[in-house]
mmCIF file of C-alpha atoms and ligand atoms in Angstrom:
data_model
loop_
_atom_site.group_PDB
_atom_site.id
_atom_site.type_symbol
_atom_site.label_atom_id
_atom_site.label_comp_id
_atom_site.label_asym_id
_atom_site.label_seq_id
_atom_site.Cartn_x
_atom_site.Cartn_y
_atom_site.Cartn_z
ATOM 1 C CA UNK P 933 0.000 0.000 0.000
ATOM 2 C CA UNK P 934 1.287 3.462 -0.880
ATOM 3 C CA UNK P 935 1.716 5.768 2.078
ATOM 4 C CA UNK P 936 2.689 9.320 3.097
ATOM 5 C CA UNK P 937 4.486 10.303 6.286
ATOM 6 C CA UNK P 938 3.976 13.628 8.105
ATOM 7 C CA UNK P 939 6.746 14.939 10.335
ATOM 8 C CA UNK P 940 6.540 17.801 12.789
ATOM 9 C CA UNK P 941 10.008 18.369 14.175
ATOM 10 C CA UNK P 942 10.376 20.720 17.155
ATOM 11 C CA UNK P 943 13.246 21.621 19.465
ATOM 12 C CA UNK P 944 12.842 18.660 21.799
ATOM 13 C CA UNK P 945 10.286 16.473 20.047
ATOM 14 C CA UNK P 946 9.402 14.963 16.677
ATOM 15 C CA UNK P 947 5.791 13.973 15.966
ATOM 16 C CA UNK P 948 5.164 11.591 13.088
ATOM 17 C CA UNK P 949 2.185 10.022 11.364
ATOM 18 C CA UNK P 950 1.857 7.403 8.632
ATOM 19 C CA UNK P 951 -1.106 7.589 6.257
ATOM 20 C CA UNK P 952 -1.985 4.687 3.966
ATOM 21 C CA UNK P 953 -3.572 5.650 0.648
ATOM 22 C CA UNK P 954 -6.747 3.917 -0.465
ATOM 23 C CA UNK P 955 -7.565 3.065 -4.095
ATOM 24 C CA UNK P 956 -8.765 6.658 -4.660
ATOM 25 C CA UNK P 957 -5.530 7.991 -3.150
ATOM 26 C CA UNK P 958 -7.198 9.365 0.016
ATOM 27 C CA UNK P 959 -5.040 9.146 3.116
ATOM 28 C CA UNK P 960 -6.167 7.340 6.229
ATOM 29 C CA UNK P 961 -4.114 7.257 9.404
ATOM 30 C CA UNK P 962 -2.355 3.923 9.960
ATOM 31 C CA UNK P 963 0.078 4.744 12.752
ATOM 32 C CA UNK P 964 1.665 7.662 14.526
ATOM 33 C CA UNK P 965 3.834 8.619 17.422
ATOM 34 C CA UNK P 966 6.361 10.905 19.007
ATOM 35 C CA UNK P 967 9.994 11.144 19.946
ATOM 36 C CA UNK P 968 10.196 13.281 23.080
ATOM 37 C CA UNK P 969 13.003 14.450 25.332
ATOM 38 C CA UNK P 970 15.531 15.001 22.528
ATOM 39 C CA UNK P 971 18.794 16.267 24.012
ATOM 40 C CA UNK P 972 18.024 14.827 27.457
ATOM 41 C CA UNK P 973 16.602 11.302 27.618
ATOM 42 C CA UNK P 974 14.755 10.559 24.380
ATOM 43 C CA UNK P 975 11.666 8.372 24.363
ATOM 44 C CA UNK P 976 10.202 7.037 21.120
ATOM 45 C CA UNK P 977 6.720 5.625 21.025
ATOM 46 C CA UNK P 978 4.680 4.574 17.979
ATOM 47 C CA UNK P 979 1.094 3.337 18.023
ATOM 48 C CA UNK P 980 -1.344 2.003 15.461
ATOM 49 C CA UNK P 981 -4.518 3.948 14.769
ATOM 50 C CA UNK P 982 -6.242 1.569 17.239
ATOM 51 C CA UNK P 983 -3.871 2.601 20.017
ATOM 52 C CA UNK P 984 -1.763 -0.560 20.038
ATOM 53 C CA UNK P 985 1.870 0.274 20.913
ATOM 54 C CA UNK P 986 4.139 -1.026 18.154
ATOM 55 C CA UNK P 987 7.430 0.550 19.174
ATOM 56 C CA UNK P 988 8.517 1.893 22.552
ATOM 57 C CA UNK P 989 12.110 2.730 23.350
ATOM 58 C CA UNK P 990 13.907 4.882 25.923
ATOM 59 C CA UNK P 991 17.452 6.212 25.781
ATOM 60 C CA UNK P 992 18.017 7.174 29.448
ATOM 61 C CA UNK P 993 21.484 8.569 28.744
ATOM 62 C CA UNK P 994 20.697 9.782 25.254
ATOM 63 C CA UNK P 995 21.782 13.389 25.682
ATOM 64 C CA UNK P 996 24.079 13.173 22.690
ATOM 65 C CA UNK P 997 21.503 11.764 20.308
ATOM 66 C CA UNK P 998 20.578 14.378 17.730
ATOM 67 C CA UNK P 999 17.371 14.692 15.726
ATOM 68 C CA UNK P 1000 19.229 12.974 12.863
ATOM 69 C CA UNK P 1001 20.306 10.026 15.065
ATOM 70 C CA UNK P 1002 16.785 9.500 16.336
ATOM 71 C CA UNK P 1003 15.225 9.743 12.891
ATOM 72 C CA UNK P 1004 17.682 7.060 11.794
ATOM 73 C CA UNK P 1005 16.504 4.854 14.677
ATOM 74 C CA UNK P 1006 12.920 5.428 13.579
ATOM 75 C CA UNK P 1007 13.743 4.659 9.951
ATOM 76 C CA UNK P 1008 15.692 1.519 10.819
ATOM 77 C CA UNK P 1009 12.774 0.279 12.860
ATOM 78 C CA UNK P 1010 10.210 1.259 10.216
ATOM 79 C CA UNK P 1011 12.115 -0.533 7.423
ATOM 80 C CA UNK P 1012 11.894 -3.789 9.373
ATOM 81 C CA UNK P 1013 8.310 -3.425 10.580
ATOM 82 C CA UNK P 1014 6.284 -1.523 8.040
ATOM 83 C CA UNK P 1015 6.584 -3.865 5.103
ATOM 84 C CA UNK P 1016 3.464 -3.611 3.040
ATOM 85 C CA UNK P 1017 3.790 0.188 2.985
ATOM 86 C CA UNK P 1018 5.591 2.029 0.215
ATOM 87 C CA UNK P 1019 6.281 5.579 1.412
ATOM 88 C CA UNK P 1020 5.923 7.878 -1.612
ATOM 89 C CA UNK P 1021 6.604 11.187 0.167
ATOM 90 C CA UNK P 1022 7.415 12.752 3.518
ATOM 91 C CA UNK P 1023 5.765 16.047 4.378
ATOM 92 C CA UNK P 1024 7.220 18.420 6.956
ATOM 93 C CA UNK P 1025 5.820 21.228 9.011
ATOM 94 C CA UNK P 1026 8.186 24.135 8.381
ATOM 95 C CA UNK P 1027 7.498 27.059 10.614
ATOM 96 C CA UNK P 1028 8.585 29.906 8.360
ATOM 97 C CA UNK P 1029 8.058 30.436 4.659
ATOM 98 C CA UNK P 1030 8.911 34.129 4.860
ATOM 99 C CA UNK P 1031 7.423 36.491 2.308
ATOM 100 C CA UNK P 1032 8.334 34.132 -0.507
ATOM 101 C CA UNK P 1033 6.519 30.837 0.080
ATOM 102 C CA UNK P 1034 2.743 30.989 0.034
ATOM 103 C CA UNK P 1035 2.142 27.302 -0.652
ATOM 104 C CA UNK P 1036 3.767 23.914 0.030
ATOM 105 C CA UNK P 1037 6.874 23.124 -2.015
ATOM 106 C CA UNK P 1038 8.788 20.074 -3.117
ATOM 107 C CA UNK P 1039 12.140 20.220 -1.357
ATOM 108 C CA UNK P 1040 15.429 20.551 -3.226
ATOM 109 C CA UNK P 1041 18.807 22.076 -2.341
ATOM 110 C CA UNK P 1042 17.786 25.529 -3.604
ATOM 111 C CA UNK P 1043 14.685 25.513 -1.390
ATOM 112 C CA UNK P 1044 16.720 24.343 1.607
ATOM 113 C CA UNK P 1045 19.136 27.246 1.064
ATOM 114 C CA UNK P 1046 16.229 29.692 0.905
ATOM 115 C CA UNK P 1047 14.754 28.197 4.095
ATOM 116 C CA UNK P 1048 18.146 28.360 5.825
ATOM 117 C CA UNK P 1049 18.141 32.074 5.135
ATOM 118 C CA UNK P 1050 14.862 32.355 7.084
ATOM 119 C CA UNK P 1051 16.327 30.787 10.265
ATOM 120 C CA UNK P 1052 17.005 34.187 11.880
ATOM 121 C CA UNK P 1053 13.232 34.837 11.709
ATOM 122 C CA UNK P 1054 12.444 31.659 13.698
ATOM 123 C CA UNK P 1055 15.694 30.652 15.406
ATOM 124 C CA UNK P 1056 13.997 28.384 17.955
ATOM 125 C CA UNK P 1057 12.028 26.317 15.414
ATOM 126 C CA UNK P 1058 13.229 26.543 11.821
ATOM 127 C CA UNK P 1059 16.671 24.915 12.334
ATOM 128 C CA UNK P 1060 14.996 21.806 13.821
ATOM 129 C CA UNK P 1061 12.546 21.570 10.910
ATOM 130 C CA UNK P 1062 15.423 21.765 8.437
ATOM 131 C CA UNK P 1063 17.594 19.335 10.406
ATOM 132 C CA UNK P 1064 14.913 16.660 10.021
ATOM 133 C CA UNK P 1065 14.646 17.284 6.287
ATOM 134 C CA UNK P 1066 18.424 17.045 5.849
ATOM 135 C CA UNK P 1067 18.625 13.893 7.968
ATOM 136 C CA UNK P 1068 16.070 12.194 5.722
ATOM 137 C CA UNK P 1069 17.837 13.414 2.564
ATOM 138 C CA UNK P 1070 20.930 11.623 3.848
ATOM 139 C CA UNK P 1071 19.048 8.440 4.750
ATOM 140 C CA UNK P 1072 16.826 8.291 1.649
ATOM 141 C CA UNK P 1073 18.158 10.710 -0.998
ATOM 142 C CA UNK P 1074 15.509 9.762 -3.580
ATOM 143 C CA UNK P 1075 12.477 10.045 -1.334
ATOM 144 C CA UNK P 1076 10.475 13.174 -2.247
ATOM 145 C CA UNK P 1077 10.020 15.576 0.660
ATOM 146 C CA UNK P 1078 7.532 18.426 0.889
ATOM 147 C CA UNK P 1079 7.744 21.584 3.008
ATOM 148 C CA UNK P 1080 4.413 22.839 4.406
ATOM 149 C CA UNK P 1081 4.664 26.295 5.918
ATOM 150 C CA UNK P 1082 2.943 27.474 9.076
ATOM 151 C CA UNK P 1083 2.998 31.025 7.749
ATOM 152 C CA UNK P 1084 1.514 30.225 4.309
ATOM 153 C CA UNK P 1085 -2.173 30.384 5.283
ATOM 154 C CA UNK P 1086 -1.659 34.005 6.371
ATOM 155 C CA UNK P 1087 0.458 35.003 3.375
ATOM 156 C CA UNK P 1088 -2.281 36.876 1.543
ATOM 157 C CA UNK P 1089 -3.850 38.662 4.492
ATOM 158 C CA UNK P 1090 -4.338 42.411 4.006
ATOM 159 C CA UNK P 1091 -1.222 44.558 4.145
ATOM 160 C CA UNK P 1092 -2.459 46.409 7.231
ATOM 161 C CA UNK P 1093 -2.564 43.119 9.138
ATOM 162 C CA UNK P 1094 1.051 42.509 8.100
ATOM 163 C CA UNK P 1095 2.584 45.894 8.775
ATOM 164 C CA UNK P 1096 4.181 46.904 12.082
ATOM 165 C CA UNK P 1097 4.229 50.619 12.939
ATOM 166 C CA UNK P 1098 7.989 50.864 12.503
ATOM 167 C CA UNK P 1099 10.049 52.486 9.727
ATOM 168 C CA UNK P 1100 9.071 51.165 6.297
ATOM 169 C CA UNK P 1101 12.584 49.984 5.466
ATOM 170 C CA UNK P 1102 12.358 47.361 8.223
ATOM 171 C CA UNK P 1103 9.108 45.987 6.764
ATOM 172 C CA UNK P 1104 10.911 45.640 3.458
ATOM 173 C CA UNK P 1105 13.622 43.663 5.266
ATOM 174 C CA UNK P 1106 11.016 41.176 6.475
ATOM 175 C CA UNK P 1107 10.200 42.629 9.887
ATOM 176 C CA UNK P 1108 6.456 42.284 9.617
ATOM 177 C CA UNK P 1109 3.535 40.321 11.020
ATOM 178 C CA UNK P 1110 3.479 36.808 9.493
ATOM 179 C CA UNK P 1111 1.189 34.701 11.667
ATOM 180 C CA UNK P 1112 1.564 31.005 12.530
ATOM 181 C CA UNK P 1113 -0.512 27.845 13.232
ATOM 182 C CA UNK P 1114 -1.455 28.091 9.546
ATOM 183 C CA UNK P 1115 -1.736 24.330 8.975
ATOM 184 C CA UNK P 1116 -4.164 24.079 11.872
ATOM 185 C CA UNK P 1117 -6.289 26.972 10.594
ATOM 186 C CA UNK P 1118 -6.303 25.597 7.085
ATOM 187 C CA UNK P 1119 -7.545 22.267 8.402
ATOM 188 C CA UNK P 1120 -10.255 24.012 10.468
ATOM 189 C CA UNK P 1121 -11.384 26.031 7.427
ATOM 190 C CA UNK P 1122 -11.685 22.770 5.434
ATOM 191 C CA UNK P 1123 -13.583 20.932 8.161
ATOM 192 C CA UNK P 1124 -15.932 23.862 8.647
ATOM 193 C CA UNK P 1125 -16.804 23.694 4.934
ATOM 194 C CA UNK P 1126 -17.933 20.086 5.523
ATOM 195 C CA UNK P 1127 -19.734 20.746 8.809
ATOM 196 C CA UNK P 1128 -21.481 24.028 7.965
ATOM 197 C CA UNK P 1129 -20.746 25.352 4.471
ATOM 198 C CA UNK P 1130 -22.823 28.521 4.901
ATOM 199 C CA UNK P 1131 -20.988 29.438 8.085
ATOM 200 C CA UNK P 1132 -17.622 28.622 6.470
ATOM 201 C CA UNK P 1133 -18.298 31.373 3.941
ATOM 202 C CA UNK P 1134 -18.774 33.928 6.742
ATOM 203 C CA UNK P 1135 -16.722 35.755 9.356
ATOM 204 C CA UNK P 1136 -15.036 33.260 11.659
ATOM 205 C CA UNK P 1137 -12.554 33.418 14.489
ATOM 206 C CA UNK P 1138 -10.674 30.146 15.010
ATOM 207 C CA UNK P 1139 -9.070 29.805 18.444
ATOM 208 C CA UNK P 1140 -6.090 27.432 18.444
ATOM 209 C CA UNK P 1141 -5.541 27.051 22.186
ATOM 210 C CA UNK P 1142 -2.714 24.610 22.934
ATOM 211 C CA UNK P 1143 0.688 25.114 24.567
ATOM 212 C CA UNK P 1144 1.134 27.683 21.836
ATOM 213 C CA UNK P 1145 -2.048 29.687 21.328
ATOM 214 C CA UNK P 1146 -3.371 32.096 18.743
ATOM 215 C CA UNK P 1147 -6.552 33.305 17.092
ATOM 216 C CA UNK P 1148 -7.174 33.635 13.373
ATOM 217 C CA UNK P 1149 -9.818 35.840 11.771
ATOM 218 C CA UNK P 1150 -11.071 34.195 8.568
ATOM 219 C CA UNK P 1151 -13.448 35.467 5.959
ATOM 220 C CA UNK P 1152 -14.651 32.857 3.468
ATOM 221 C CA UNK P 1153 -12.024 30.449 4.780
ATOM 222 C CA UNK P 1154 -9.086 32.825 4.237
ATOM 223 C CA UNK P 1155 -6.983 34.493 6.903
ATOM 224 C CA UNK P 1156 -7.523 38.241 7.228
ATOM 225 C CA UNK P 1157 -5.816 38.760 10.588
ATOM 226 C CA UNK P 1158 -4.211 36.743 13.365
ATOM 227 C CA UNK P 1159 -2.811 37.330 16.829
ATOM 228 C CA UNK P 1160 0.692 35.950 16.305
ATOM 229 C CA UNK P 1161 2.948 38.322 14.439
ATOM 230 C CA UNK P 1162 6.638 38.500 13.646
ATOM 231 C CA UNK P 1163 7.209 35.552 15.949
ATOM 232 C CA UNK P 1164 5.078 32.976 17.733
ATOM 233 C CA UNK P 1165 5.551 35.038 20.898
ATOM 234 C CA UNK P 1166 2.911 37.637 20.032
ATOM 235 C CA UNK P 1167 -0.783 37.752 20.848
ATOM 236 C CA UNK P 1168 -2.446 35.479 23.399
ATOM 237 C CA UNK P 1169 -1.033 34.431 26.738
ATOM 238 C CA UNK P 1170 0.230 30.843 26.295
ATOM 239 C CA UNK P 1171 1.596 27.942 28.330
ATOM 240 C CA UNK P 1172 5.011 29.503 28.897
ATOM 241 C CA UNK P 1173 4.984 32.476 26.479
ATOM 242 C CA UNK P 1174 3.868 35.938 27.475
ATOM 243 C CA UNK P 1175 1.971 36.925 24.311
ATOM 244 C CA UNK P 1176 1.649 40.639 23.492
ATOM 245 C CA UNK P 1177 3.703 42.718 25.852
ATOM 246 C CA UNK P 1178 4.652 46.369 26.017
ATOM 247 C CA UNK P 1179 8.017 46.423 24.204
ATOM 248 C CA UNK P 1180 9.097 48.887 26.906
ATOM 249 C CA UNK P 1181 9.196 45.936 29.325
ATOM 250 C CA UNK P 1182 11.796 44.226 27.131
ATOM 251 C CA UNK P 1183 13.908 47.388 27.082
ATOM 252 C CA UNK P 1184 13.548 47.821 30.838
ATOM 253 C CA UNK P 1185 14.625 44.228 31.556
ATOM 254 C CA UNK P 1186 17.777 44.807 29.531
ATOM 255 C CA UNK P 1187 18.725 48.411 30.285
ATOM 256 C CA UNK P 1188 17.559 48.714 33.928
ATOM 257 C CA UNK P 1189 17.694 45.156 35.208
ATOM 258 C CA UNK P 1190 20.823 44.069 33.371
ATOM 259 C CA UNK P 1191 19.344 40.992 31.723
ATOM 260 C CA UNK P 1192 21.029 39.701 28.594
ATOM 261 C CA UNK P 1193 19.092 39.165 25.373
ATOM 262 C CA UNK P 1194 19.324 35.398 25.958
ATOM 263 C CA UNK P 1195 17.899 35.769 29.471
ATOM 264 C CA UNK P 1196 15.014 37.904 28.226
ATOM 265 C CA UNK P 1197 14.323 35.346 25.502
ATOM 266 C CA UNK P 1198 14.224 32.573 28.092
ATOM 267 C CA UNK P 1199 11.909 34.641 30.324
ATOM 268 C CA UNK P 1200 9.437 35.536 27.591
ATOM 269 C CA UNK P 1201 9.351 32.155 25.813
ATOM 270 C CA UNK P 1202 9.806 29.680 28.655
ATOM 271 C CA UNK P 1203 8.985 31.244 32.020
ATOM 272 C CA UNK P 1204 5.938 33.409 31.328
ATOM 273 C CA UNK P 1205 2.322 32.730 30.369
ATOM 274 C CA UNK P 1206 0.307 30.303 32.505
ATOM 275 C CA UNK P 1207 3.508 29.067 34.151
ATOM 276 C CA UNK P 1208 4.769 32.530 35.039
ATOM 277 C CA UNK P 1209 1.476 33.849 36.415
ATOM 278 C CA UNK P 1210 0.429 30.686 38.283
ATOM 279 C CA UNK P 1211 3.931 29.891 39.496
ATOM 280 C CA UNK P 1212 2.819 26.236 39.313
ATOM 281 C CA UNK P 1213 2.482 24.840 35.794
ATOM 282 C CA UNK P 1214 2.148 25.665 32.110
ATOM 283 C CA UNK P 1215 -0.234 22.769 31.655
ATOM 284 C CA UNK P 1216 -3.935 23.613 31.777
ATOM 285 C CA UNK P 1217 -4.837 20.134 33.048
ATOM 286 C CA UNK P 1218 -2.493 20.513 36.018
ATOM 287 C CA UNK P 1219 -3.862 23.996 36.688
ATOM 288 C CA UNK P 1220 -7.470 22.809 36.560
ATOM 289 C CA UNK P 1221 -6.647 20.452 39.440
ATOM 290 C CA UNK P 1222 -5.357 23.245 41.704
ATOM 291 C CA UNK P 1223 -7.310 25.700 43.861
ATOM 292 C CA UNK P 1224 -4.439 28.150 44.435
ATOM 293 C CA UNK P 1225 -5.556 31.793 43.941
ATOM 294 C CA UNK P 1226 -2.597 32.367 41.583
ATOM 295 C CA UNK P 1227 -3.922 29.568 39.378
ATOM 296 C CA UNK P 1228 -7.380 31.132 39.263
ATOM 297 C CA UNK P 1229 -5.762 34.429 38.297
ATOM 298 C CA UNK P 1230 -3.677 32.774 35.569
ATOM 299 C CA UNK P 1231 -6.742 31.094 34.014
ATOM 300 C CA UNK P 1232 -8.741 34.320 34.293
ATOM 301 C CA UNK P 1233 -5.974 36.241 32.567
ATOM 302 C CA UNK P 1234 -5.728 33.577 29.841
ATOM 303 C CA UNK P 1235 -9.460 33.723 29.102
ATOM 304 C CA UNK P 1236 -9.721 37.517 29.437
ATOM 305 C CA UNK P 1237 -6.851 38.010 27.027
ATOM 306 C CA UNK P 1238 -8.389 35.554 24.552
ATOM 307 C CA UNK P 1239 -11.740 37.386 24.682
ATOM 308 C CA UNK P 1240 -10.023 40.758 24.350
ATOM 309 C CA UNK P 1241 -8.106 39.623 21.252
ATOM 310 C CA UNK P 1242 -11.295 38.082 19.834
ATOM 311 C CA UNK P 1243 -12.888 41.536 20.182
ATOM 312 C CA UNK P 1244 -9.987 43.046 18.232
ATOM 313 C CA UNK P 1245 -10.246 40.423 15.479
ATOM 314 C CA UNK P 1246 -14.010 41.007 15.281
ATOM 315 C CA UNK P 1247 -13.162 44.611 14.388
ATOM 316 C CA UNK P 1248 -10.795 43.322 11.681
ATOM 317 C CA UNK P 1249 -13.633 41.176 10.305
ATOM 318 C CA UNK P 1250 -16.318 43.858 10.651
ATOM 319 C CA UNK P 1251 -18.500 41.495 12.695
ATOM 320 C CA UNK P 1252 -18.610 37.856 13.682
ATOM 321 C CA UNK P 1253 -20.638 34.822 12.562
ATOM 322 C CA UNK P 1254 -18.772 31.960 14.229
ATOM 323 C CA UNK P 1255 -16.153 31.081 16.832
ATOM 324 C CA UNK P 1256 -14.339 27.732 16.550
ATOM 325 C CA UNK P 1257 -12.281 26.250 19.382
ATOM 326 C CA UNK P 1258 -9.467 23.820 18.660
ATOM 327 C CA UNK P 1259 -6.153 22.294 19.958
ATOM 328 C CA UNK P 1260 -5.490 20.751 23.396
ATOM 329 C CA UNK P 1261 -7.225 23.365 25.562
ATOM 330 C CA UNK P 1262 -9.774 24.477 22.972
ATOM 331 C CA UNK P 1263 -10.912 20.903 22.306
ATOM 332 C CA UNK P 1264 -10.898 19.624 25.881
ATOM 333 C CA UNK P 1265 -11.443 22.376 28.403
ATOM 334 C CA UNK P 1266 -15.132 23.301 28.656
ATOM 335 C CA UNK P 1267 -14.493 25.772 31.480
ATOM 336 C CA UNK P 1268 -12.022 27.824 29.414
ATOM 337 C CA UNK P 1269 -14.420 27.818 26.435
ATOM 338 C CA UNK P 1270 -17.281 28.916 28.652
ATOM 339 C CA UNK P 1271 -15.294 31.731 30.287
ATOM 340 C CA UNK P 1272 -14.179 33.109 26.920
ATOM 341 C CA UNK P 1273 -17.686 32.923 25.455
ATOM 342 C CA UNK P 1274 -19.306 34.568 28.469
ATOM 343 C CA UNK P 1275 -16.975 37.546 28.029
ATOM 344 C CA UNK P 1276 -18.151 37.768 24.419
ATOM 345 C CA UNK P 1277 -21.913 37.621 25.157
ATOM 346 C CA UNK P 1278 -22.218 41.272 24.125
ATOM 347 C CA UNK P 1279 -21.201 40.167 20.614
ATOM 348 C CA UNK P 1280 -24.104 37.720 20.383
ATOM 349 C CA UNK P 1281 -22.442 34.520 21.630
ATOM 350 C CA UNK P 1282 -24.680 32.286 23.731
ATOM 351 C CA UNK P 1283 -23.000 29.088 24.816
ATOM 352 C CA UNK P 1284 -25.099 25.987 25.557
ATOM 353 C CA UNK P 1285 -23.823 24.615 28.891
ATOM 354 C CA UNK P 1286 -24.957 21.075 28.131
ATOM 355 C CA UNK P 1287 -23.537 20.967 24.617
ATOM 356 C CA UNK P 1288 -20.306 22.521 25.894
ATOM 357 C CA UNK P 1289 -19.903 19.585 28.284
ATOM 358 C CA UNK P 1290 -20.395 17.138 25.385
ATOM 359 C CA UNK P 1291 -18.623 16.423 22.145
ATOM 360 C CA UNK P 1292 -19.778 19.223 19.849
ATOM 361 C CA UNK P 1293 -19.251 20.220 17.205
ATOM 362 C CA UNK P 1294 -21.897 22.931 17.874
ATOM 363 C CA UNK P 1295 -21.890 24.223 21.450
ATOM 364 C CA UNK P 1296 -23.990 27.401 21.083
ATOM 365 C CA UNK P 1297 -27.712 27.702 21.800
ATOM 366 C CA UNK P 1298 -29.966 27.469 18.737
ATOM 367 C CA UNK P 1299 -30.771 31.213 18.943
ATOM 368 C CA UNK P 1300 -27.181 32.352 19.438
ATOM 369 C CA UNK P 1301 -26.459 35.011 16.794
ATOM 370 C CA UNK P 1302 -22.841 33.820 16.643
ATOM 371 C CA UNK P 1303 -22.394 30.060 16.298
ATOM 372 C CA UNK P 1304 -19.822 28.414 18.567
ATOM 373 C CA UNK P 1305 -18.141 25.135 17.589
ATOM 374 C CA UNK P 1306 -15.438 22.737 18.740
ATOM 375 C CA UNK P 1307 -13.495 21.116 15.895
ATOM 376 C CA UNK P 1308 -10.438 18.935 16.617
ATOM 377 C CA UNK P 1309 -7.474 20.075 14.567
ATOM 378 C CA UNK P 1310 -5.173 17.742 12.611
ATOM 379 C CA UNK P 1311 -2.028 19.428 11.343
ATOM 380 C CA UNK P 1312 -0.424 16.093 10.419
ATOM 381 C CA UNK P 1313 -3.325 15.227 8.133
ATOM 382 C CA UNK P 1314 -3.082 18.644 6.481
ATOM 383 C CA UNK P 1315 0.623 17.987 5.832
ATOM 384 C CA UNK P 1316 -0.230 14.593 4.291
ATOM 385 C CA UNK P 1317 -2.894 16.148 2.049
ATOM 386 C CA UNK P 1318 -0.493 18.859 0.868
ATOM 387 C CA UNK P 1319 2.225 16.300 0.193
ATOM 388 C CA UNK P 1320 -0.151 14.248 -1.933
ATOM 389 C CA UNK P 1321 -1.207 17.301 -3.929
ATOM 390 C CA UNK P 1322 2.430 18.129 -4.643
ATOM 391 C CA UNK P 1323 3.107 14.526 -5.684
ATOM 392 C CA UNK P 1324 0.080 14.539 -8.009
ATOM 393 C CA UNK P 1325 1.348 17.712 -9.678
ATOM 394 C CA UNK P 1326 4.681 16.001 -10.251
ATOM 395 C CA UNK P 1327 3.236 13.116 -12.229
HETATM 396 P P1 LIG Z 910 0.924 21.791 21.539
HETATM 397 O O1 LIG Z 910 0.567 20.916 20.352
HETATM 398 O O2 LIG Z 910 0.925 23.261 21.249
HETATM 399 O O3 LIG Z 910 2.132 21.319 22.297
HETATM 400 P P2 LIG Z 910 -1.606 20.866 22.645
HETATM 401 O O4 LIG Z 910 -2.535 21.283 21.533
HETATM 402 O O5 LIG Z 910 -1.351 19.422 22.847
HETATM 403 O O6 LIG Z 910 -0.254 21.672 22.595
HETATM 404 O O7 LIG Z 910 -2.249 21.478 23.992
HETATM 405 C C1 LIG Z 910 -1.655 21.316 25.240
HETATM 406 C C2 LIG Z 910 -2.573 21.937 26.286
HETATM 407 O O8 LIG Z 910 -3.853 21.321 26.194
HETATM 408 C C3 LIG Z 910 -2.077 21.723 27.716
HETATM 409 O O9 LIG Z 910 -2.331 22.901 28.469
HETATM 410 C C4 LIG Z 910 -2.953 20.576 28.198
HETATM 411 O O10 LIG Z 910 -3.164 20.623 29.576
HETATM 412 C C5 LIG Z 910 -4.237 20.833 27.465
HETATM 413 N N1 LIG Z 910 -4.980 19.576 27.292
HETATM 414 C C6 LIG Z 910 -4.658 18.563 26.473
HETATM 415 N N2 LIG Z 910 -5.521 17.531 26.618
HETATM 416 C C7 LIG Z 910 -6.408 17.915 27.551
HETATM 417 C C8 LIG Z 910 -7.545 17.301 28.144
HETATM 418 N N3 LIG Z 910 -7.955 16.074 27.803
HETATM 419 N N4 LIG Z 910 -8.226 18.003 29.075
HETATM 420 C C9 LIG Z 910 -7.841 19.251 29.421
HETATM 421 N N5 LIG Z 910 -6.758 19.882 28.901
HETATM 422 C C10 LIG Z 910 -6.060 19.224 27.982
#
């Protein structure tokens, strides 16, 4: 059976998924898994679509194992255990496509060079994405690989939603608002067309609330504005990231408090957000189990900030027809959804308490002027679909 693999390679983890192709060439998930703890004590686990564990390995002293080493382990295992599958392409999530790449691309050396040049725009993510691509080029030089960009969905948003109020020359050098989580939003736009085509043609805010969190304003399934900007640090409060912050704070930390740029980066990316405000955890599940007042304040701030940004995006859209929740928190935390929606009642959102406790997709009351939905995201599937489209164009 022909198959496509999706890879999402981050700083300390690699997520992977294998999709078998049916006679019509549609992908269906066969297996998937994760390598976590890269650089410390890696753990690789792979499961079938039915949840059966098919590979589970720990490297307790694996601090020296790179992404490339671990991908080789995965490949070696897969070659021996996945007979019956012929992998025709590997698709990758690549965080930054810059101003140049508005759609997925087949990877070659020239593209890799162009993507290398974008590393300064996403120094914490892009090098890991490219390392995985290069590792596979070494292992399987003839296997087609496809780059799917997190920025691409936002590429054609209006200029005003891209421009920062800084000197024009800097915009021309690429210092502008890009937006991220594009593969997730693209998937949500597609699913919404299946679930409620009329609504999909309207003014929608999609709320991707996971460890990273952002909102995307879509009109007719296309991005017109989003809360993340130049980097994935902007916008909403997140698990460990601060979201929008007065840039004066950054200057103050450096000029008055003597922090280095690296220390400020660590503070804003890793020690802020839910973790920083609660002082307990970045994980919403852990926070939900605590009754500390700092935790209540952290969750309140998270939901208030999300509602506030949704108000701003409603202005970008000129009104609102639907709000869609997705990702770990958005899909699973009814309390967070309810708190955000209650703050947006003035906009015509009426959440149905019973439906919100269930499985969706619609969780608003029948008379709610703005429809509210929960739609599970699937970035890996979007990568597989893009990879197949690129392969079809090739033949
Ligand atoms: P990312 O892909 O950005 O790493 P996820 O989309 O997996 O993040 O979201 C992680 C967040 O979702 C965490 O705060 C976690 O607590 C929360 N989450 C995940 N699953 C659940 C669940 N079943 N119930 C409540 N919260 C959940």
